[in-house]
Amino acid sequence: MGRVSISPRRAGVALAALTALLVSGCSGEPERPRATPSSPAPAPSSAAPSPTGADPAARAAALVATLTDEDLVGQVLMPYAYGSSATKVSPASAAGNRALAGVDTPAEMVAKYRLGGVILVGFSADDPTSGNQATTNVDNPKQVRALTDGLREAAGRLPAGPAPFLIGTDQEYGVVTRITDGVTLLPSPLAAGAAGNPALTEAAWRAAGAELAAMGVNLDFAPVADVLATRSTVIGSRSFGADPKTASAQVAGAVRGLQAEGVGAAVKHFPGHGLTAADSHTDLPVVGQSRAVLDRTAFPPFHAGIDAGAMAVMSAHLDVKAVDPGTPATFSHKLLTDVLRGQLGFQGVVITDGMNMAPAKRWSPGEAAVRALNAGNDLILMTPNVGQAYEGMRAALKDGSLPRTRLVEAVTRVLTMKFKLADRPAPALSTLDSAAHRKAAADLAAAAVTILRGRCGSAVAGPVTVTASAGRDRTRAALADALTAAGMKVVPSGGTVVHLVGYGDGSKDLRADATVTVAMDTPYVLAGAKSPTLLATYSSTRASMTALAAVLAGKARPTGRSPVPVSGLPATTCGT
């Protein structure tokens, strides 16, 4: 497929001019009829523009000119919803939607609030973001595609209907992977950092983009551009590593891969969550490093993502002392407007991190939404109450605390992104987990396997007994199957012990008699392991276990390098 045309920087001047023209043109108009959020949205205007081939920014500006203030407010909201279908939900999901938005179904939420998009949510046992995932509405690809089709059908009846509806999710791969069944699972970003080959990363993320597009998802809240400067458990293997240069190349590769398949990339969490070990889901982490350190360490991967054409950047709930002390970055005009836009040159869509996270909930949903918009965000993600956020922004428009110019600017950016994603048919669901996509994931996983202690490329003496820390029986079985397929004998006990540890494991989860210890997440735990051979895959996918089996069987060399420092160990014992 052809690459999506994306140049946020070049579009910036034209977009600003169009926005200014719109705002000035609106000032002398008669006031448009106002609709209440409980009334049906009017049908799309016959005057709504737009030849399909027109410039996305021009199409966006023309469409904005037809929208009422109520429509504009809705376009900057991207909440979650309860239910695995757009129109038919369980009683429990209906109750959740009523508490969140005063409606029963996701489709009714789209219609009532003229929403710009919806985020699909879900989590797994090892997910460090599970704290703000109030529900799950992803199960399998067929269900996700039916849900996204239903949401788009509802959105198509809105005045903003000519612009594609945004449906996003956090498909980062590794511990944060919303859709796991029936799709190609890439190794974690940290594994990609260990592989150190941006071309492999781009190919793998292009496969991921094609599969997301097939399920009707057109915005991925990924890749994570945070440099892992601290031993953060909330970021951890979600990062490409500790070196800004390596992370930058990987971020750019992931952005190019996703967007080549018509899925917008939202690099996150600006200005850099990897500089603190605290968790912004529950607290306001403090980033205490100097501005010079930020410029040298945190900002380069975001700059690389922007230069690669990233359509969106996600702001973070971080207190950045060197720039705007005491103000979470999500609500900081200095960080989002002066630094991100003014100094890094980003002209695309800025999206808040979840507004149902603790630092954003210090204000009411309406006030938080207004503050976020005034700081420079364009999309409000996961508000804890859709109705309150919507009404709060409407009230702020009336009293002037939210300038209409700012709202028009935000919506114009959102619609421009939507039109950049337009006019591409979704791939068939049969493209999911295809042989070509599995190969892309396997190539990346194979290049990631790292040996931090032991002889490079030598086979493990068989037979082998595979053990794992508690709760990892499926992964243990996957490695045992892969070893058997690689020609090694696997026995329940009494063999050479290969022990697996993963996310959240520490010294208590190590095994003293293991000949080989393998880290399937951040490799820091290996510093305390006594095994003569230490390996890292950074990931527990089937592709990673297959790659590990090839190394253990002596059929492949572990060519990866640890992308984070591990106390007392080299990045690899294999020569480069």
JSON list of N, CA and C in Angstrom, two decimals, residues 442-503:
[
{"chain": "A", "resi": 442, "resn": "ALA", "atom": "N", "xyz": [8.90, -12.26, 13.81]},
{"chain": "A", "resi": 442, "resn": "ALA", "atom": "CA", "xyz": [9.93, -13.24, 14.13]},
{"chain": "A", "resi": 442, "resn": "ALA", "atom": "C", "xyz": [11.33, -12.69, 13.87]},
{"chain": "A", "resi": 443, "resn": "ASP", "atom": "N", "xyz": [11.50, -11.96, 12.77]},
{"chain": "A", "resi": 443, "resn": "ASP", "atom": "CA", "xyz": [12.81, -11.37, 12.46]},
{"chain": "A", "resi": 443, "resn": "ASP", "atom": "C", "xyz": [13.24, -10.39, 13.54]},
{"chain": "A", "resi": 444, "resn": "LEU", "atom": "N", "xyz": [12.29, -9.58, 14.01]},
{"chain": "A", "resi": 444, "resn": "LEU", "atom": "CA", "xyz": [12.61, -8.62, 15.06]},
{"chain": "A", "resi": 444, "resn": "LEU", "atom": "C", "xyz": [12.92, -9.33, 16.37]},
{"chain": "A", "resi": 445, "resn": "ALA", "atom": "N", "xyz": [12.14, -10.35, 16.71]},
{"chain": "A", "resi": 445, "resn": "ALA", "atom": "CA", "xyz": [12.36, -11.09, 17.96]},
{"chain": "A", "resi": 445, "resn": "ALA", "atom": "C", "xyz": [13.71, -11.81, 17.93]},
{"chain": "A", "resi": 446, "resn": "ALA", "atom": "N", "xyz": [14.07, -12.39, 16.79]},
{"chain": "A", "resi": 446, "resn": "ALA", "atom": "CA", "xyz": [15.34, -13.11, 16.68]},
{"chain": "A", "resi": 446, "resn": "ALA", "atom": "C", "xyz": [16.54, -12.17, 16.86]},
{"chain": "A", "resi": 447, "resn": "ALA", "atom": "N", "xyz": [16.44, -10.98, 16.29]},
{"chain": "A", "resi": 447, "resn": "ALA", "atom": "CA", "xyz": [17.54, -10.02, 16.39]},
{"chain": "A", "resi": 447, "resn": "ALA", "atom": "C", "xyz": [17.68, -9.45, 17.79]},
{"chain": "A", "resi": 448, "resn": "ALA", "atom": "N", "xyz": [16.65, -9.62, 18.63]},
{"chain": "A", "resi": 448, "resn": "ALA", "atom": "CA", "xyz": [16.66, -9.03, 19.97]},
{"chain": "A", "resi": 448, "resn": "ALA", "atom": "C", "xyz": [17.34, -9.89, 21.02]},
{"chain": "A", "resi": 449, "resn": "VAL", "atom": "N", "xyz": [17.39, -11.21, 20.83]},
{"chain": "A", "resi": 449, "resn": "VAL", "atom": "CA", "xyz": [17.90, -12.10, 21.88]},
{"chain": "A", "resi": 449, "resn": "VAL", "atom": "C", "xyz": [19.34, -11.73, 22.22]},
{"chain": "A", "resi": 450, "resn": "THR", "atom": "N", "xyz": [19.58, -11.55, 23.51]},
{"chain": "A", "resi": 450, "resn": "THR", "atom": "CA", "xyz": [20.86, -11.02, 24.01]},
{"chain": "A", "resi": 450, "resn": "THR", "atom": "C", "xyz": [21.46, -11.97, 25.03]},
{"chain": "A", "resi": 451, "resn": "ILE", "atom": "N", "xyz": [22.76, -12.18, 24.94]},
{"chain": "A", "resi": 451, "resn": "ILE", "atom": "CA", "xyz": [23.47, -12.94, 25.97]},
{"chain": "A", "resi": 451, "resn": "ILE", "atom": "C", "xyz": [24.32, -11.98, 26.79]},
{"chain": "A", "resi": 452, "resn": "LEU", "atom": "N", "xyz": [24.05, -11.93, 28.08]},
{"chain": "A", "resi": 452, "resn": "LEU", "atom": "CA", "xyz": [24.77, -11.03, 28.97]},
{"chain": "A", "resi": 452, "resn": "LEU", "atom": "C", "xyz": [25.82, -11.74, 29.82]},
{"chain": "A", "resi": 453, "resn": "ARG", "atom": "N", "xyz": [25.75, -13.07, 29.85]},
{"chain": "A", "resi": 453, "resn": "ARG", "atom": "CA", "xyz": [26.79, -13.88, 30.49]},
{"chain": "A", "resi": 453, "resn": "ARG", "atom": "C", "xyz": [26.79, -15.24, 29.81]},
{"chain": "A", "resi": 454, "resn": "GLY", "atom": "N", "xyz": [27.97, -15.76, 29.54]},
{"chain": "A", "resi": 454, "resn": "GLY", "atom": "CA", "xyz": [28.07, -17.08, 28.94]},
{"chain": "A", "resi": 454, "resn": "GLY", "atom": "C", "xyz": [28.70, -17.03, 27.56]},
{"chain": "A", "resi": 455, "resn": "ARG", "atom": "N", "xyz": [28.90, -18.21, 26.99]},
{"chain": "A", "resi": 455, "resn": "ARG", "atom": "CA", "xyz": [29.56, -18.33, 25.68]},
{"chain": "A", "resi": 455, "resn": "ARG", "atom": "C", "xyz": [28.58, -18.00, 24.57]},
{"chain": "A", "resi": 456, "resn": "CYS", "atom": "N", "xyz": [29.06, -17.26, 23.63]},
{"chain": "A", "resi": 456, "resn": "CYS", "atom": "CA", "xyz": [28.20, -16.80, 22.54]},
{"chain": "A", "resi": 456, "resn": "CYS", "atom": "C", "xyz": [27.94, -17.91, 21.55]},
{"chain": "A", "resi": 457, "resn": "GLY", "atom": "N", "xyz": [26.68, -18.26, 21.35]},
{"chain": "A", "resi": 457, "resn": "GLY", "atom": "CA", "xyz": [26.29, -19.16, 20.27]},
{"chain": "A", "resi": 457, "resn": "GLY", "atom": "C", "xyz": [26.41, -20.64, 20.57]},
{"chain": "A", "resi": 458, "resn": "SER", "atom": "N", "xyz": [26.76, -21.03, 21.80]},
{"chain": "A", "resi": 458, "resn": "SER", "atom": "CA", "xyz": [26.89, -22.45, 22.10]},
{"chain": "A", "resi": 458, "resn": "SER", "atom": "C", "xyz": [25.55, -23.02, 22.56]},
{"chain": "A", "resi": 459, "resn": "ALA", "atom": "N", "xyz": [25.32, -24.29, 22.19]},
{"chain": "A", "resi": 459, "resn": "ALA", "atom": "CA", "xyz": [24.06, -24.93, 22.56]},
{"chain": "A", "resi": 459, "resn": "ALA", "atom": "C", "xyz": [24.07, -25.31, 24.04]},
{"chain": "A", "resi": 460, "resn": "VAL", "atom": "N", "xyz": [22.90, -25.35, 24.61]},
{"chain": "A", "resi": 460, "resn": "VAL", "atom": "CA", "xyz": [22.73, -25.82, 25.98]},
{"chain": "A", "resi": 460, "resn": "VAL", "atom": "C", "xyz": [22.69, -27.35, 25.96]},
{"chain": "A", "resi": 461, "resn": "ALA", "atom": "N", "xyz": [23.38, -27.95, 26.91]},
{"chain": "A", "resi": 461, "resn": "ALA", "atom": "CA", "xyz": [23.39, -29.41, 26.97]},
{"chain": "A", "resi": 461, "resn": "ALA", "atom": "C", "xyz": [22.00, -29.93, 27.33]},
{"chain": "A", "resi": 462, "resn": "GLY", "atom": "N", "xyz": [21.54, -30.91, 26.54]},
{"chain": "A", "resi": 462, "resn": "GLY", "atom": "CA", "xyz": [20.23, -31.49, 26.82]},
{"chain": "A", "resi": 462, "resn": "GLY", "atom": "C", "xyz": [20.34, -32.75, 27.64]},
{"chain": "A", "resi": 463, "resn": "PRO", "atom": "N", "xyz": [19.21, -33.27, 28.09]},
{"chain": "A", "resi": 463, "resn": "PRO", "atom": "CA", "xyz": [17.86, -32.72, 27.95]},
{"chain": "A", "resi": 463, "resn": "PRO", "atom": "C", "xyz": [17.65, -31.46, 28.78]},
{"chain": "A", "resi": 464, "resn": "VAL", "atom": "N", "xyz": [16.56, -30.75, 28.50]},
{"chain": "A", "resi": 464, "resn": "VAL", "atom": "CA", "xyz": [16.30, -29.46, 29.13]},
{"chain": "A", "resi": 464, "resn": "VAL", "atom": "C", "xyz": [15.00, -29.53, 29.95]},
{"chain": "A", "resi": 465, "resn": "THR", "atom": "N", "xyz": [15.04, -28.91, 31.12]},
{"chain": "A", "resi": 465, "resn": "THR", "atom": "CA", "xyz": [13.83, -28.70, 31.91]},
{"chain": "A", "resi": 465, "resn": "THR", "atom": "C", "xyz": [13.54, -27.20, 31.95]},
{"chain": "A", "resi": 466, "resn": "VAL", "atom": "N", "xyz": [12.37, -26.81, 31.50]},
{"chain": "A", "resi": 466, "resn": "VAL", "atom": "CA", "xyz": [12.00, -25.39, 31.47]},
{"chain": "A", "resi": 466, "resn": "VAL", "atom": "C", "xyz": [11.17, -25.08, 32.71]},
{"chain": "A", "resi": 467, "resn": "THR", "atom": "N", "xyz": [11.60, -24.07, 33.47]},
{"chain": "A", "resi": 467, "resn": "THR", "atom": "CA", "xyz": [10.84, -23.61, 34.63]},
{"chain": "A", "resi": 467, "resn": "THR", "atom": "C", "xyz": [10.57, -22.12, 34.47]},
{"chain": "A", "resi": 468, "resn": "ALA", "atom": "N", "xyz": [9.66, -21.62, 35.28]},
{"chain": "A", "resi": 468, "resn": "ALA", "atom": "CA", "xyz": [9.31, -20.20, 35.19]},
{"chain": "A", "resi": 468, "resn": "ALA", "atom": "C", "xyz": [8.81, -19.71, 36.53]},
{"chain": "A", "resi": 469, "resn": "SER", "atom": "N", "xyz": [8.90, -18.41, 36.74]},
{"chain": "A", "resi": 469, "resn": "SER", "atom": "CA", "xyz": [8.33, -17.82, 37.94]},
{"chain": "A", "resi": 469, "resn": "SER", "atom": "C", "xyz": [6.81, -17.98, 37.91]},
{"chain": "A", "resi": 470, "resn": "ALA", "atom": "N", "xyz": [6.19, -17.76, 39.05]},
{"chain": "A", "resi": 470, "resn": "ALA", "atom": "CA", "xyz": [4.76, -18.03, 39.20]},
{"chain": "A", "resi": 470, "resn": "ALA", "atom": "C", "xyz": [3.93, -17.28, 38.18]},
{"chain": "A", "resi": 471, "resn": "GLY", "atom": "N", "xyz": [2.94, -17.96, 37.63]},
{"chain": "A", "resi": 471, "resn": "GLY", "atom": "CA", "xyz": [2.00, -17.32, 36.71]},
{"chain": "A", "resi": 471, "resn": "GLY", "atom": "C", "xyz": [2.44, -17.32, 35.26]},
{"chain": "A", "resi": 472, "resn": "ARG", "atom": "N", "xyz": [3.51, -18.02, 34.92]},
{"chain": "A", "resi": 472, "resn": "ARG", "atom": "CA", "xyz": [4.03, -17.97, 33.55]},
{"chain": "A", "resi": 472, "resn": "ARG", "atom": "C", "xyz": [4.00, -19.35, 32.90]},
{"chain": "A", "resi": 473, "resn": "ASP", "atom": "N", "xyz": [3.02, -20.16, 33.25]},
{"chain": "A", "resi": 473, "resn": "ASP", "atom": "CA", "xyz": [2.95, -21.52, 32.72]},
{"chain": "A", "resi": 473, "resn": "ASP", "atom": "C", "xyz": [2.76, -21.54, 31.20]},
{"chain": "A", "resi": 474, "resn": "ARG", "atom": "N", "xyz": [1.97, -20.62, 30.67]},
{"chain": "A", "resi": 474, "resn": "ARG", "atom": "CA", "xyz": [1.74, -20.61, 29.21]},
{"chain": "A", "resi": 474, "resn": "ARG", "atom": "C", "xyz": [3.04, -20.30, 28.47]},
{"chain": "A", "resi": 475, "resn": "THR", "atom": "N", "xyz": [3.82, -19.37, 28.99]},
{"chain": "A", "resi": 475, "resn": "THR", "atom": "CA", "xyz": [5.08, -19.03, 28.34]},
{"chain": "A", "resi": 475, "resn": "THR", "atom": "C", "xyz": [6.07, -20.18, 28.47]},
{"chain": "A", "resi": 476, "resn": "ARG", "atom": "N", "xyz": [6.10, -20.81, 29.65]},
{"chain": "A", "resi": 476, "resn": "ARG", "atom": "CA", "xyz": [6.97, -21.96, 29.86]},
{"chain": "A", "resi": 476, "resn": "ARG", "atom": "C", "xyz": [6.64, -23.05, 28.85]},
{"chain": "A", "resi": 477, "resn": "ALA", "atom": "N", "xyz": [5.35, -23.32, 28.67]},
{"chain": "A", "resi": 477, "resn": "ALA", "atom": "CA", "xyz": [4.94, -24.34, 27.72]},
{"chain": "A", "resi": 477, "resn": "ALA", "atom": "C", "xyz": [5.30, -23.95, 26.28]},
{"chain": "A", "resi": 478, "resn": "ALA", "atom": "N", "xyz": [5.19, -22.66, 25.97]},
{"chain": "A", "resi": 478, "resn": "ALA", "atom": "CA", "xyz": [5.53, -22.19, 24.62]},
{"chain": "A", "resi": 478, "resn": "ALA", "atom": "C", "xyz": [7.01, -22.41, 24.33]},
{"chain": "A", "resi": 479, "resn": "LEU", "atom": "N", "xyz": [7.87, -22.15, 25.33]},
{"chain": "A", "resi": 479, "resn": "LEU", "atom": "CA", "xyz": [9.30, -22.38, 25.12]},
{"chain": "A", "resi": 479, "resn": "LEU", "atom": "C", "xyz": [9.59, -23.87, 25.00]},
{"chain": "A", "resi": 480, "resn": "ALA", "atom": "N", "xyz": [8.94, -24.68, 25.83]},
{"chain": "A", "resi": 480, "resn": "ALA", "atom": "CA", "xyz": [9.14, -26.13, 25.74]},
{"chain": "A", "resi": 480, "resn": "ALA", "atom": "C", "xyz": [8.76, -26.64, 24.35]},
{"chain": "A", "resi": 481, "resn": "ASP", "atom": "N", "xyz": [7.66, -26.16, 23.82]},
{"chain": "A", "resi": 481, "resn": "ASP", "atom": "CA", "xyz": [7.24, -26.57, 22.47]},
{"chain": "A", "resi": 481, "resn": "ASP", "atom": "C", "xyz": [8.25, -26.11, 21.42]},
{"chain": "A", "resi": 482, "resn": "ALA", "atom": "N", "xyz": [8.76, -24.89, 21.58]},
{"chain": "A", "resi": 482, "resn": "ALA", "atom": "CA", "xyz": [9.73, -24.35, 20.61]},
{"chain": "A", "resi": 482, "resn": "ALA", "atom": "C", "xyz": [11.04, -25.12, 20.68]},
{"chain": "A", "resi": 483, "resn": "LEU", "atom": "N", "xyz": [11.46, -25.51, 21.87]},
{"chain": "A", "resi": 483, "resn": "LEU", "atom": "CA", "xyz": [12.70, -26.30, 22.01]},
{"chain": "A", "resi": 483, "resn": "LEU", "atom": "C", "xyz": [12.53, -27.68, 21.37]},
{"chain": "A", "resi": 484, "resn": "THR", "atom": "N", "xyz": [11.38, -28.29, 21.57]},
{"chain": "A", "resi": 484, "resn": "THR", "atom": "CA", "xyz": [11.11, -29.58, 20.95]},
{"chain": "A", "resi": 484, "resn": "THR", "atom": "C", "xyz": [11.16, -29.47, 19.43]},
{"chain": "A", "resi": 485, "resn": "ALA", "atom": "N", "xyz": [10.54, -28.40, 18.91]},
{"chain": "A", "resi": 485, "resn": "ALA", "atom": "CA", "xyz": [10.55, -28.17, 17.46]},
{"chain": "A", "resi": 485, "resn": "ALA", "atom": "C", "xyz": [11.97, -27.92, 16.95]},
{"chain": "A", "resi": 486, "resn": "ALA", "atom": "N", "xyz": [12.84, -27.38, 17.81]},
{"chain": "A", "resi": 486, "resn": "ALA", "atom": "CA", "xyz": [14.22, -27.12, 17.41]},
{"chain": "A", "resi": 486, "resn": "ALA", "atom": "C", "xyz": [15.11, -28.35, 17.57]},
{"chain": "A", "resi": 487, "resn": "GLY", "atom": "N", "xyz": [14.53, -29.49, 17.98]},
{"chain": "A", "resi": 487, "resn": "GLY", "atom": "CA", "xyz": [15.27, -30.74, 18.07]},
{"chain": "A", "resi": 487, "resn": "GLY", "atom": "C", "xyz": [15.85, -31.07, 19.43]},
{"chain": "A", "resi": 488, "resn": "MET", "atom": "N", "xyz": [15.48, -30.31, 20.45]},
{"chain": "A", "resi": 488, "resn": "MET", "atom": "CA", "xyz": [16.00, -30.57, 21.79]},
{"chain": "A", "resi": 488, "resn": "MET", "atom": "C", "xyz": [15.00, -31.40, 22.59]},
{"chain": "A", "resi": 489, "resn": "LYS", "atom": "N", "xyz": [15.52, -32.27, 23.44]},
{"chain": "A", "resi": 489, "resn": "LYS", "atom": "CA", "xyz": [14.66, -33.07, 24.30]},
{"chain": "A", "resi": 489, "resn": "LYS", "atom": "C", "xyz": [14.30, -32.27, 25.54]},
{"chain": "A", "resi": 490, "resn": "VAL", "atom": "N", "xyz": [13.02, -32.18, 25.84]},
{"chain": "A", "resi": 490, "resn": "VAL", "atom": "CA", "xyz": [12.53, -31.44, 27.00]},
{"chain": "A", "resi": 490, "resn": "VAL", "atom": "C", "xyz": [11.92, -32.45, 27.97]},
{"chain": "A", "resi": 491, "resn": "VAL", "atom": "N", "xyz": [12.35, -32.36, 29.23]},
{"chain": "A", "resi": 491, "resn": "VAL", "atom": "CA", "xyz": [11.86, -33.30, 30.25]},
{"chain": "A", "resi": 491, "resn": "VAL", "atom": "C", "xyz": [11.24, -32.51, 31.41]},
{"chain": "A", "resi": 492, "resn": "PRO", "atom": "N", "xyz": [10.29, -33.12, 32.13]},
{"chain": "A", "resi": 492, "resn": "PRO", "atom": "CA", "xyz": [9.63, -32.40, 33.23]},
{"chain": "A", "resi": 492, "resn": "PRO", "atom": "C", "xyz": [10.57, -32.02, 34.36]},
{"chain": "A", "resi": 493, "resn": "SER", "atom": "N", "xyz": [11.60, -32.83, 34.61]},
{"chain": "A", "resi": 493, "resn": "SER", "atom": "CA", "xyz": [12.56, -32.54, 35.68]},
{"chain": "A", "resi": 493, "resn": "SER", "atom": "C", "xyz": [13.83, -33.31, 35.41]},
{"chain": "A", "resi": 494, "resn": "GLY", "atom": "N", "xyz": [14.90, -32.88, 36.07]},
{"chain": "A", "resi": 494, "resn": "GLY", "atom": "CA", "xyz": [16.16, -33.60, 35.97]},
{"chain": "A", "resi": 494, "resn": "GLY", "atom": "C", "xyz": [17.06, -33.16, 34.82]},
{"chain": "A", "resi": 495, "resn": "GLY", "atom": "N", "xyz": [16.59, -32.27, 33.97]},
{"chain": "A", "resi": 495, "resn": "GLY", "atom": "CA", "xyz": [17.42, -31.81, 32.87]},
{"chain": "A", "resi": 495, "resn": "GLY", "atom": "C", "xyz": [18.15, -30.52, 33.21]},
{"chain": "A", "resi": 496, "resn": "THR", "atom": "N", "xyz": [18.84, -29.97, 32.23]},
{"chain": "A", "resi": 496, "resn": "THR", "atom": "CA", "xyz": [19.47, -28.66, 32.38]},
{"chain": "A", "resi": 496, "resn": "THR", "atom": "C", "xyz": [18.38, -27.62, 32.54]},
{"chain": "A", "resi": 497, "resn": "VAL", "atom": "N", "xyz": [18.41, -26.88, 33.65]},
{"chain": "A", "resi": 497, "resn": "VAL", "atom": "CA", "xyz": [17.31, -25.98, 33.97]},
{"chain": "A", "resi": 497, "resn": "VAL", "atom": "C", "xyz": [17.45, -24.65, 33.23]},
{"chain": "A", "resi": 498, "resn": "VAL", "atom": "N", "xyz": [16.43, -24.33, 32.45]},
{"chain": "A", "resi": 498, "resn": "VAL", "atom": "CA", "xyz": [16.30, -23.00, 31.83]},
{"chain": "A", "resi": 498, "resn": "VAL", "atom": "C", "xyz": [15.14, -22.31, 32.54]},
{"chain": "A", "resi": 499, "resn": "HIS", "atom": "N", "xyz": [15.42, -21.22, 33.22]},
{"chain": "A", "resi": 499, "resn": "HIS", "atom": "CA", "xyz": [14.41, -20.57, 34.07]},
{"chain": "A", "resi": 499, "resn": "HIS", "atom": "C", "xyz": [14.02, -19.22, 33.49]},
{"chain": "A", "resi": 500, "resn": "LEU", "atom": "N", "xyz": [12.72, -18.97, 33.40]},
{"chain": "A", "resi": 500, "resn": "LEU", "atom": "CA", "xyz": [12.17, -17.75, 32.82]},
{"chain": "A", "resi": 500, "resn": "LEU", "atom": "C", "xyz": [11.66, -16.82, 33.91]},
{"chain": "A", "resi": 501, "resn": "VAL", "atom": "N", "xyz": [12.01, -15.53, 33.81]},
{"chain": "A", "resi": 501, "resn": "VAL", "atom": "CA", "xyz": [11.44, -14.50, 34.68]},
{"chain": "A", "resi": 501, "resn": "VAL", "atom": "C", "xyz": [10.93, -13.37, 33.79]},
{"chain": "A", "resi": 502, "resn": "GLY", "atom": "N", "xyz": [9.91, -12.64, 34.30]},
{"chain": "A", "resi": 502, "resn": "GLY", "atom": "CA", "xyz": [9.29, -11.63, 33.46]},
{"chain": "A", "resi": 502, "resn": "GLY", "atom": "C", "xyz": [8.91, -10.38, 34.22]},
{"chain": "A", "resi": 503, "resn": "TYR", "atom": "N", "xyz": [7.86, -9.69, 33.72]},
{"chain": "A", "resi": 503, "resn": "TYR", "atom": "CA", "xyz": [7.45, -8.40, 34.26]},
{"chain": "A", "resi": 503, "resn": "TYR", "atom": "C", "xyz": [7.16, -8.49, 35.75]}
]
